[in-house]
CSV table of C-alpha atoms and ligand atoms in Angstrom, one decimal:
chain,number,residue,atom,x,y,z
P,1,MET,CA,45.9,-193.7,42.1
P,2,ASP,CA,48.9,-195.2,44.9
P,3,HIS,CA,47.8,-196.2,47.2
P,4,GLU,CA,48.9,-195.8,51.1
P,5,PRO,CA,48.2,-198.7,52.8
P,6,VAL,CA,45.1,-198.8,55.1
P,7,GLY,CA,44.8,-197.4,58.1
P,8,GLY,CA,46.2,-194.6,59.7
P,9,PRO,CA,44.5,-192.6,62.2
P,10,TYR,CA,40.4,-194.0,62.3
P,11,ALA,CA,42.2,-197.6,62.1
P,12,ARG,CA,40.8,-199.5,64.8
P,13,PRO,CA,42.6,-202.4,66.2
P,14,ASP,CA,40.4,-205.4,67.9
P,15,GLY,CA,38.2,-205.0,65.0
P,16,PRO,CA,37.5,-207.5,61.7
P,17,ASP,CA,40.2,-205.2,59.2
P,18,PRO,CA,37.9,-204.0,56.3
P,19,ALA,CA,41.0,-202.1,54.4
P,20,ARG,CA,40.5,-205.2,50.7
P,21,LEU,CA,36.0,-204.3,51.7
P,22,ARG,CA,36.3,-200.8,51.2
P,23,ARG,CA,39.4,-200.5,48.5
P,24,ARG,CA,36.4,-202.3,46.9
P,25,LEU,CA,34.0,-201.1,47.2
P,26,LEU,CA,35.7,-197.5,46.6
P,27,ASP,CA,37.4,-198.6,42.8
P,28,ALA,CA,34.5,-199.9,41.7
P,29,LEU,CA,32.3,-196.1,42.4
P,30,ARG,CA,35.4,-194.5,40.7
P,31,ALA,CA,34.6,-197.1,37.7
P,32,GLY,CA,31.4,-195.9,37.5
P,33,GLY,CA,32.2,-193.1,37.4
P,34,GLN,CA,31.2,-191.9,40.3
P,35,LEU,CA,34.5,-191.2,42.9
P,36,THR,CA,36.3,-188.9,40.6
P,37,VAL,CA,38.3,-186.8,42.3
P,38,PRO,CA,41.2,-187.8,43.9
P,39,ALA,CA,40.3,-185.2,47.8
P,40,VAL,CA,37.2,-187.5,47.5
P,41,TYR,CA,38.9,-190.8,47.5
P,42,ALA,CA,41.1,-190.2,49.5
P,43,ALA,CA,38.9,-189.2,52.5
P,44,MET,CA,36.7,-192.4,52.1
P,45,ASP,CA,39.4,-194.0,52.2
P,46,ALA,CA,40.8,-193.1,55.6
P,47,VAL,CA,36.9,-193.2,56.7
P,48,PRO,CA,36.0,-196.7,58.4
P,49,ARG,CA,32.1,-196.5,56.8
P,50,GLU,CA,31.7,-199.7,59.2
P,51,ALA,CA,32.2,-198.0,62.3
P,52,PHE,CA,29.4,-196.0,62.2
P,53,MET,CA,26.7,-199.8,61.5
P,54,PRO,CA,24.4,-200.2,64.0
P,55,PRO,CA,25.8,-202.8,65.9
P,56,GLY,CA,26.6,-206.1,64.8
P,57,THR,CA,26.3,-204.8,60.7
P,58,ASP,CA,28.7,-207.1,58.8
P,59,PRO,CA,32.1,-205.7,57.3
P,60,ARG,CA,30.3,-206.6,53.4
P,61,ASP,CA,26.7,-204.8,54.0
P,62,ALA,CA,28.7,-202.3,55.5
P,63,TYR,CA,31.1,-201.9,52.2
P,64,ALA,CA,27.9,-202.6,49.6
P,65,ASP,CA,26.6,-199.9,47.6
P,66,ARG,CA,23.5,-199.0,49.5
P,67,VAL,CA,22.1,-197.1,52.2
P,68,ILE,CA,21.5,-198.6,55.6
P,69,VAL,CA,18.6,-198.0,58.0
P,70,LEU,CA,19.9,-197.1,61.4
P,71,ALA,CA,16.7,-195.7,62.8
P,72,SER,CA,13.0,-196.1,63.0
P,73,ASP,CA,9.5,-194.4,63.6
P,74,GLU,CA,7.1,-197.5,65.4
P,75,SER,CA,6.0,-197.9,61.7
P,76,GLY,CA,9.3,-198.8,60.3
P,77,ALA,CA,10.0,-195.9,58.9
P,78,ALA,CA,13.6,-195.2,58.7
P,79,LEU,CA,14.0,-191.3,60.3
P,80,SER,CA,17.7,-192.2,60.3
P,81,THR,CA,20.3,-193.4,57.7
P,82,VAL,CA,23.4,-194.6,56.3
P,83,SER,CA,23.6,-192.4,53.0
P,84,GLN,CA,24.4,-195.0,50.1
P,85,PRO,CA,28.2,-194.8,49.4
P,86,ALA,CA,27.9,-193.4,45.9
P,87,ILE,CA,25.8,-190.5,46.6
P,88,VAL,CA,28.1,-189.5,49.8
P,89,ALA,CA,30.7,-189.7,47.5
P,90,LEU,CA,28.8,-187.7,44.3
P,91,MET,CA,27.9,-185.1,46.7
P,92,LEU,CA,31.2,-184.2,47.8
P,93,GLU,CA,32.3,-184.4,44.8
P,94,GLN,CA,29.6,-181.5,44.0
P,95,LEU,CA,30.2,-180.1,46.8
P,96,ASP,CA,34.7,-179.1,46.4
P,97,VAL,CA,35.9,-178.6,50.2
P,98,ARG,CA,38.7,-177.5,50.5
P,99,PRO,CA,41.3,-177.2,53.0
P,100,GLY,CA,40.7,-175.0,55.5
P,101,ASP,CA,37.4,-174.7,55.2
P,102,ARG,CA,34.8,-174.0,57.7
P,103,VAL,CA,31.7,-175.7,56.5
P,104,LEU,CA,28.2,-176.8,57.6
P,105,GLU,CA,26.7,-180.3,58.2
P,106,ILE,CA,23.0,-180.9,58.4
P,107,GLY,CA,22.2,-183.5,59.2
P,108,THR,CA,24.8,-185.8,61.5
P,109,GLY,CA,23.5,-188.9,61.0
P,110,SER,CA,25.7,-191.6,62.5
P,111,GLY,CA,28.9,-188.6,61.6
P,112,TYR,CA,29.8,-191.0,58.7
P,113,ASN,CA,29.3,-188.1,56.4
P,114,THR,CA,30.5,-185.2,58.8
P,115,ALA,CA,34.4,-187.4,59.2
P,116,LEU,CA,34.2,-187.2,55.5
P,117,LEU,CA,34.0,-184.3,56.1
P,118,ALA,CA,36.2,-183.4,58.9
P,119,GLU,CA,39.2,-184.8,56.1
P,120,LEU,CA,38.4,-183.0,53.2
P,121,ALA,CA,38.7,-179.7,55.4
P,122,GLY,CA,41.7,-180.9,57.0
P,123,PRO,CA,43.2,-179.2,60.7
P,124,THR,CA,42.7,-175.6,59.3
P,125,GLY,CA,39.1,-175.9,58.7
P,126,ARG,CA,36.4,-176.0,60.7
P,127,VAL,CA,33.3,-178.5,60.7
P,128,THR,CA,29.8,-177.7,62.6
P,129,SER,CA,26.9,-180.4,62.4
P,130,ILE,CA,23.9,-180.3,63.7
P,131,GLU,CA,21.1,-183.1,64.2
P,132,VAL,CA,17.5,-183.3,65.6
P,133,ASP,CA,17.7,-185.9,67.3
P,134,ALA,CA,20.0,-186.2,70.2
P,135,ASP,CA,20.4,-189.5,71.0
P,136,LEU,CA,21.8,-189.5,67.2
P,137,VAL,CA,23.8,-185.9,67.9
P,138,GLY,CA,25.0,-188.6,70.7
P,139,GLY,CA,25.8,-191.8,68.7
P,140,ALA,CA,27.6,-190.1,66.4
P,141,ALA,CA,29.8,-187.4,69.2
P,142,ALA,CA,32.0,-190.8,70.6
P,143,ARG,CA,31.7,-192.9,67.1
P,144,LEU,CA,34.1,-189.8,66.1
P,145,ALA,CA,35.8,-188.8,69.8
P,146,GLU,CA,36.9,-192.5,69.6
P,147,LEU,CA,37.6,-192.3,66.4
P,148,ALA,CA,39.8,-189.3,66.7
P,149,PRO,CA,40.3,-187.7,63.5
P,150,GLY,CA,44.2,-187.2,63.7
P,151,GLY,CA,44.6,-184.6,60.2
P,152,GLY,CA,40.7,-183.3,59.9
P,153,ALA,CA,39.1,-180.8,60.6
P,154,PRO,CA,38.0,-179.6,64.7
P,155,LEU,CA,34.4,-181.0,64.7
P,156,ASP,CA,31.1,-178.6,66.4
P,157,LEU,CA,28.5,-181.6,66.4
P,158,ARG,CA,25.5,-179.4,68.1
P,159,ARG,CA,21.7,-180.6,68.8
P,160,GLY,CA,18.5,-179.0,67.3
P,161,ASP,CA,16.3,-177.7,63.9
P,162,GLY,CA,18.8,-177.3,60.7
P,163,TRP,CA,16.5,-175.8,59.4
P,164,GLN,CA,18.0,-173.4,61.5
P,165,GLY,CA,21.4,-173.6,60.7
P,166,VAL,CA,24.1,-172.7,62.4
P,167,PRO,CA,24.1,-168.8,62.5
P,168,ASP,CA,26.8,-168.6,66.0
P,169,GLY,CA,29.6,-170.3,63.2
P,170,ALA,CA,28.6,-169.0,60.1
P,171,PRO,CA,30.4,-167.4,57.1
P,172,TYR,CA,30.1,-171.6,56.7
P,173,ASP,CA,32.7,-171.4,52.9
P,174,ARG,CA,30.7,-174.8,52.6
P,175,VAL,CA,27.0,-176.3,53.7
P,176,GLU,CA,25.4,-179.1,52.9
P,177,SER,CA,22.5,-180.7,53.7
P,178,THR,CA,22.5,-184.8,54.1
P,179,VAL,CA,18.4,-184.5,54.3
P,180,GLY,CA,15.9,-182.8,52.0
P,181,VAL,CA,14.3,-180.1,51.4
P,182,ASP,CA,11.7,-178.3,48.9
P,183,ASP,CA,12.4,-175.5,50.2
P,184,VAL,CA,15.8,-174.0,50.6
P,185,PRO,CA,15.6,-172.7,54.4
P,186,PRO,CA,16.6,-169.0,54.2
P,187,ALA,CA,19.6,-169.8,56.8
P,188,TRP,CA,20.9,-171.3,54.3
P,189,ARG,CA,21.8,-169.1,51.7
P,190,THR,CA,22.6,-165.9,54.5
P,191,GLN,CA,24.5,-168.4,56.3
P,192,LEU,CA,26.2,-169.2,53.6
P,193,ALA,CA,29.6,-166.9,52.1
P,194,ASP,CA,29.2,-164.8,49.3
P,195,GLY,CA,30.9,-167.3,46.3
P,196,GLY,CA,30.4,-170.0,48.7
P,197,LEU,CA,29.1,-173.8,47.3
P,198,LEU,CA,25.7,-174.9,49.0
P,199,VAL,CA,24.5,-178.8,48.1
P,200,ALA,CA,21.2,-179.9,48.8
P,201,PRO,CA,19.1,-183.2,48.0
P,202,LEU,CA,15.3,-180.6,46.7
P,203,TRP,CA,12.4,-182.1,46.2
P,204,LEU,CA,10.9,-180.0,42.8
P,205,CYS,CA,7.9,-182.7,41.4
P,206,PRO,CA,6.2,-185.7,42.4
P,207,GLY,CA,9.2,-188.1,41.0
P,208,LEU,CA,12.0,-185.1,40.6
P,209,GLU,CA,14.8,-185.7,43.6
P,210,LEU,CA,18.3,-183.7,42.9
P,211,SER,CA,21.6,-183.4,44.6
P,212,VAL,CA,21.9,-179.6,44.1
P,213,ALA,CA,25.0,-177.6,44.1
P,214,PHE,CA,24.5,-174.0,44.4
P,215,ARG,CA,26.9,-171.4,44.3
P,216,ARG,CA,25.7,-168.5,46.2
P,217,ALA,CA,25.7,-164.9,44.6
P,218,GLY,CA,24.6,-161.7,46.5
P,219,ASP,CA,20.4,-162.8,47.5
P,220,LEU,CA,20.9,-165.8,44.6
P,221,LEU,CA,21.6,-169.6,44.5
P,222,THR,CA,22.7,-170.9,41.0
P,223,SER,CA,23.1,-173.8,40.5
P,224,GLU,CA,26.2,-175.3,39.4
P,225,SER,CA,25.9,-179.2,39.6
P,226,VAL,CA,22.3,-181.3,39.1
P,227,THR,CA,22.5,-185.1,40.6
P,228,PRO,CA,19.1,-187.0,40.9
P,229,CYS,CA,19.1,-189.1,43.9
P,230,GLY,CA,16.7,-189.7,47.2
P,231,PHE,CA,16.4,-188.7,50.6
P,232,LEU,CA,15.3,-188.2,53.8
P,233,GLN,CA,13.2,-184.9,54.8
P,234,LEU,CA,14.1,-182.7,56.6
P,235,ARG,CA,11.9,-183.4,60.2
P,236,GLY,CA,9.8,-181.1,62.1
P,237,PRO,CA,7.9,-178.3,62.1
P,238,HIS,CA,9.7,-176.5,58.6
P,239,GLY,CA,9.4,-179.5,57.1
P,240,ALA,CA,8.3,-180.1,53.2
P,241,GLU,CA,4.3,-180.0,52.7
P,242,GLN,CA,3.0,-183.9,53.4
P,243,ARG,CA,2.7,-184.4,48.8
P,244,GLY,CA,2.4,-188.3,49.6
P,245,HIS,CA,-1.3,-189.6,50.8
P,246,VAL,CA,-2.4,-192.8,51.5
P,247,VAL,CA,-5.4,-194.1,48.4
P,248,GLY,CA,-5.5,-197.8,48.8
P,249,LEU,CA,-4.1,-200.9,51.0
P,250,ASP,CA,0.1,-200.3,51.0
P,251,LEU,CA,-0.5,-197.9,48.6
P,252,ALA,CA,0.2,-193.7,48.1
P,253,ALA,CA,-0.4,-191.4,46.1
P,254,VAL,CA,2.0,-188.8,45.4
P,255,GLY,CA,0.8,-185.7,43.9
P,256,GLU,CA,2.7,-181.2,44.4
P,257,ALA,CA,-0.6,-180.2,44.8
P,258,LEU,CA,-2.8,-182.7,46.0
P,259,THR,CA,-4.9,-182.7,49.8
P,260,LEU,CA,-6.3,-185.1,51.5
P,261,LYS,CA,-9.0,-184.5,50.5
P,262,ASP,CA,-8.0,-185.4,47.1
P,263,ALA,CA,-6.8,-188.4,48.0
P,264,ASP,CA,-9.8,-189.9,49.7
P,265,VAL,CA,-11.8,-188.5,45.8
P,266,ILE,CA,-8.9,-190.9,44.3
P,267,ALA,CA,-9.8,-193.7,47.0
P,268,ASP,CA,-13.5,-193.4,46.0
P,269,LEU,CA,-13.1,-193.1,42.0
P,270,LEU,CA,-9.5,-196.1,42.1
P,271,ASP,CA,-13.1,-198.1,44.1
P,272,THR,CA,-15.2,-198.0,39.9
P,273,GLU,CA,-14.9,-199.3,37.9
P,274,ALA,CA,-12.3,-198.7,35.6
P,275,VAL,CA,-12.1,-198.2,31.7
P,276,ASP,CA,-10.0,-200.1,29.9
P,277,LEU,CA,-8.1,-197.4,27.1
P,278,GLY,CA,-5.5,-200.2,26.3
P,279,PRO,CA,-1.9,-200.2,26.0
P,280,ALA,CA,-0.5,-197.3,28.3
P,281,PRO,CA,1.9,-194.6,26.1
P,282,HIS,CA,5.8,-195.2,26.7
P,283,LEU,CA,7.0,-193.3,29.8
P,284,THR,CA,11.2,-192.1,30.1
P,285,GLU,CA,11.9,-191.5,33.2
P,286,ARG,CA,13.4,-188.2,31.4
P,287,ARG,CA,9.5,-187.7,29.5
P,288,TRP,CA,8.3,-188.6,33.1
P,289,TRP,CA,10.4,-185.2,34.4
P,290,GLY,CA,9.0,-183.0,31.9
P,291,PHE,CA,5.4,-183.7,32.2
P,292,SER,CA,6.0,-183.3,36.3
P,293,LEU,CA,7.8,-180.4,35.9
P,294,SER,CA,5.1,-178.8,33.4
P,295,ASP,CA,1.5,-180.3,35.2
P,296,PRO,CA,0.3,-180.0,38.3
P,297,ARG,CA,-1.9,-182.8,38.1
P,298,ALA,CA,0.8,-185.6,37.6
P,299,LEU,CA,0.6,-187.9,39.8
P,300,LEU,CA,3.0,-191.7,40.5
P,301,PHE,CA,1.5,-194.1,42.5
P,302,VAL,CA,4.4,-196.1,45.1
P,303,GLY,CA,3.1,-198.7,47.4
P,304,ARG,CA,4.4,-199.1,51.1
P,305,HIS,CA,8.1,-199.6,50.6
P,306,GLY,CA,8.9,-197.2,48.2
P,307,GLY,CA,9.1,-198.1,45.1
P,308,ASN,CA,6.8,-196.4,41.9
P,309,VAL,CA,3.6,-198.6,41.1
P,310,ALA,CA,1.7,-196.5,38.5
P,311,TRP,CA,1.9,-193.1,37.3
P,312,GLY,CA,-0.7,-190.8,35.9
P,313,LEU,CA,-3.3,-187.4,36.7
P,314,PHE,CA,-5.5,-186.5,39.5
P,315,ASP,CA,-7.9,-183.7,37.9
P,316,SER,CA,-10.7,-182.9,40.7
P,317,ASP,CA,-12.8,-180.9,38.6
P,318,GLY,CA,-12.8,-181.7,35.3
P,319,PRO,CA,-15.9,-181.9,32.8
P,320,THR,CA,-18.6,-185.6,32.8
P,321,PRO,CA,-20.3,-187.3,30.0
P,322,ALA,CA,-23.3,-186.1,31.9
P,323,GLY,CA,-22.5,-182.3,31.8
P,324,THR,CA,-21.5,-181.2,35.0
P,325,ALA,CA,-17.7,-181.2,36.8
P,326,GLY,CA,-17.1,-184.2,38.3
P,327,PRO,CA,-12.9,-185.9,39.6
P,328,GLY,CA,-10.9,-188.0,36.4
P,329,LEU,CA,-8.7,-189.8,37.7
P,330,ALA,CA,-5.7,-191.4,34.6
P,331,LEU,CA,-3.5,-193.9,35.1
P,332,ALA,CA,-0.4,-196.3,33.9
P,333,TYR,CA,-0.9,-199.4,35.3
P,334,ASP,CA,0.5,-203.2,34.4
P,335,GLY,CA,0.6,-201.6,30.9
P,336,ARG,CA,-2.4,-200.4,30.4
P,337,LEU,CA,-3.7,-196.6,30.6
P,338,LEU,CA,-6.7,-197.6,32.8
P,339,SER,CA,-10.0,-193.8,33.5
P,340,TYR,CA,-12.2,-193.4,36.1
P,341,GLY,CA,-14.3,-190.2,36.5
P,342,SER,CA,-14.0,-187.6,33.7
P,343,PRO,CA,-13.2,-189.1,30.8
P,344,THR,CA,-10.5,-185.4,30.1
P,345,ALA,CA,-7.8,-186.9,32.6
P,346,ALA,CA,-6.7,-189.3,30.2
P,347,TYR,CA,-7.1,-186.9,27.6
P,348,ASP,CA,-4.6,-184.5,29.1
P,349,LEU,CA,-2.4,-186.8,29.8
P,350,LEU,CA,-1.6,-188.6,26.0
P,351,THR,CA,-1.8,-184.2,25.0
P,352,ARG,CA,0.7,-183.4,27.7
P,353,LEU,CA,3.1,-186.4,27.8
P,354,GLU,CA,3.7,-185.7,24.2
P,355,ALA,CA,4.4,-182.4,24.2
P,356,ALA,CA,6.1,-183.1,27.1
P,357,PRO,CA,10.2,-182.3,26.6
P,358,ALA,CA,12.1,-185.5,27.6
P,359,VAL,CA,14.8,-184.1,29.9
P,360,ASP,CA,18.8,-184.3,30.9
P,361,PRO,CA,18.7,-184.0,34.8
P,362,SER,CA,22.4,-183.0,34.7
P,363,ARG,CA,21.5,-180.7,31.7
P,364,LEU,CA,18.9,-178.8,34.3
P,365,GLU,CA,20.0,-175.2,35.3
P,366,VAL,CA,18.0,-174.9,39.2
P,367,THR,CA,18.4,-170.6,40.2
P,368,VAL,CA,16.9,-170.2,43.4
P,369,TYR,CA,15.5,-166.6,44.1
P,370,PRO,CA,13.9,-164.5,47.5
P,371,SER,CA,10.4,-164.7,47.0
P,372,ASP,CA,10.1,-161.2,47.5
P,373,HIS,CA,13.4,-160.6,44.9
P,374,PRO,CA,12.2,-160.4,41.1
P,375,VAL,CA,12.5,-163.0,39.3
P,376,PRO,CA,13.8,-162.8,35.0
P,377,PRO,CA,11.8,-164.0,32.1
P,378,PRO,CA,13.4,-167.2,31.4
P,379,PRO,CA,16.1,-167.9,28.9
P,380,ARG,CA,16.3,-168.4,25.2
P,381,GLY,CA,15.2,-172.0,23.8
P,382,GLY,CA,14.5,-175.5,25.6
P,383,ALA,CA,12.1,-175.2,28.5
P,384,THR,CA,11.8,-173.5,32.2
P,385,TRP,CA,9.2,-174.0,34.6
P,386,ARG,CA,9.3,-172.6,37.5
P,387,VAL,CA,8.5,-173.6,41.5
P,388,THR,CA,7.4,-171.7,43.5
P,389,ARG,CA,7.7,-172.8,47.8
P,390,THR,CA,7.4,-170.1,50.8
P,391,HIS,CA,10.3,-168.9,51.2
P,392,HIS,CA,11.6,-169.0,47.5
P,393,ARG,CA,11.1,-168.8,44.4
P,394,TYR,CA,12.9,-171.5,41.4
P,395,ARG,CA,14.2,-171.5,38.1
P,396,VAL,CA,14.4,-174.4,36.2
P,397,HIS,CA,15.8,-173.9,32.8
P,398,TRP,CA,17.1,-177.6,30.9
P,399,SER,CA,17.8,-177.1,27.2
P,400,PRO,CA,18.9,-179.6,24.6
P,401,ALA,CA,22.2,-180.7,24.2
J,1,SAM,C1,20.3,-190.0,55.4
J,1,SAM,S1,20.8,-189.6,57.1
J,1,SAM,C2,22.0,-188.6,56.9
J,1,SAM,C3,23.2,-189.2,56.7
J,1,SAM,C4,24.4,-188.7,57.4
J,1,SAM,N1,24.6,-187.9,56.9
J,1,SAM,C5,25.8,-190.0,57.7
J,1,SAM,O1,26.0,-190.3,57.3
J,1,SAM,O2,25.1,-190.6,58.4
J,1,SAM,C6,19.5,-187.6,57.8
J,1,SAM,C7,19.5,-187.3,59.3
J,1,SAM,O3,19.0,-185.5,58.7
J,1,SAM,C8,18.0,-185.7,60.3
J,1,SAM,N2,17.5,-184.5,60.2
J,1,SAM,C9,16.0,-184.8,59.8
J,1,SAM,N3,15.2,-183.7,60.1
J,1,SAM,C10,16.6,-182.2,61.1
J,1,SAM,C11,16.1,-181.9,60.9
J,1,SAM,N4,15.2,-180.3,60.4
J,1,SAM,N5,17.5,-181.1,61.6
J,1,SAM,C12,18.5,-181.2,61.8
J,1,SAM,N6,18.7,-183.0,61.2
J,1,SAM,C13,17.5,-183.5,60.4
J,1,SAM,C14,18.4,-187.5,60.1
J,1,SAM,O4,17.5,-187.4,61.7
J,1,SAM,C15,18.8,-187.9,60.1
J,1,SAM,O5,19.6,-188.1,61.0
């Protein structure tokens, strides 16, 4: 690709010149296959990411391929971030914005992705962006006004709960959420033009969150591309159900149907002596996804800073050697398979894992049905899972290559 001189409508005469760092990052993303569409490259080249960082951020951090925290709560947990450039690029490629498109973005955050969308939609397009946090949307508005997108689409920034979309701007040709959900809000589907694309991070089961590009056809959404991701979850009354609960010092368990009561039982089991069943079975991420999609008892243990530290299965009511029913927990930790309480949890974990397909997420097809819509029988071949949420049912189909 030929490069134009860096500058353009976003150039800041008073700041450090980050052009070289920016090009280096974009070229690395392109070499890694995460940035293949020339229009997305050009937009990311035109918008200075460093201008959307918290004050005092070193430009080298602004152009490292990593997420930057913008706002946190009292406990230090992130409330808003400027997403990692690689995932920003991948999602924009999935979204396939065309000049003239009417675009809705959920989760304005810093305004960086809003500026990229404005570049892509161009002067004949329009970008509406909604953010729940008044301070953040105020900051983004100020930044975007200062940078004054020359050739970009007109912007309409709103403060509010993005779960409701922005009805007075509908229909949209493209809807992009930069905040995660476990169920597509109905408004995102209904405010999308028929034939339009919705890209959103969708949490399907423990360990599996996907950025999915859905095409709308009538009442249905059908995936066109799928890529693993990790996102902050939608805040507010319609946010995802809480599926992660503290079970020990610096340790939380995440399970599809895990309740607070289950977490107490797990914490009690962890206080008992484990039976060491020997080396834990070798687990790949792909086999975990196949297992986790298949079994609501799948459990991931995450540390205080987010990394996965153990995995396993929790059965709230398995048979015990005494002939009574009781809870059981099987846990793969530090290369060992540990069993607590009812031993059938470990047996089930081993047999279910063995039977689980190793799922390549890029070969997953996700279809979204409104909850009152019938779900057709699964396609032949491969594996099909059904995920039921409040507003939609999801048919997840995987076929081997
Ligand atoms: C990963 S950040 C977005 C990054 C942003 N697109 C950028 O380029 O900086 C997710 C954002 O979604 C916002 N958010 C969370 N819940 C929301 C909701 N219910 N409605 C609108 N925005 C929400 C957060 O405050 C946060 O700023």
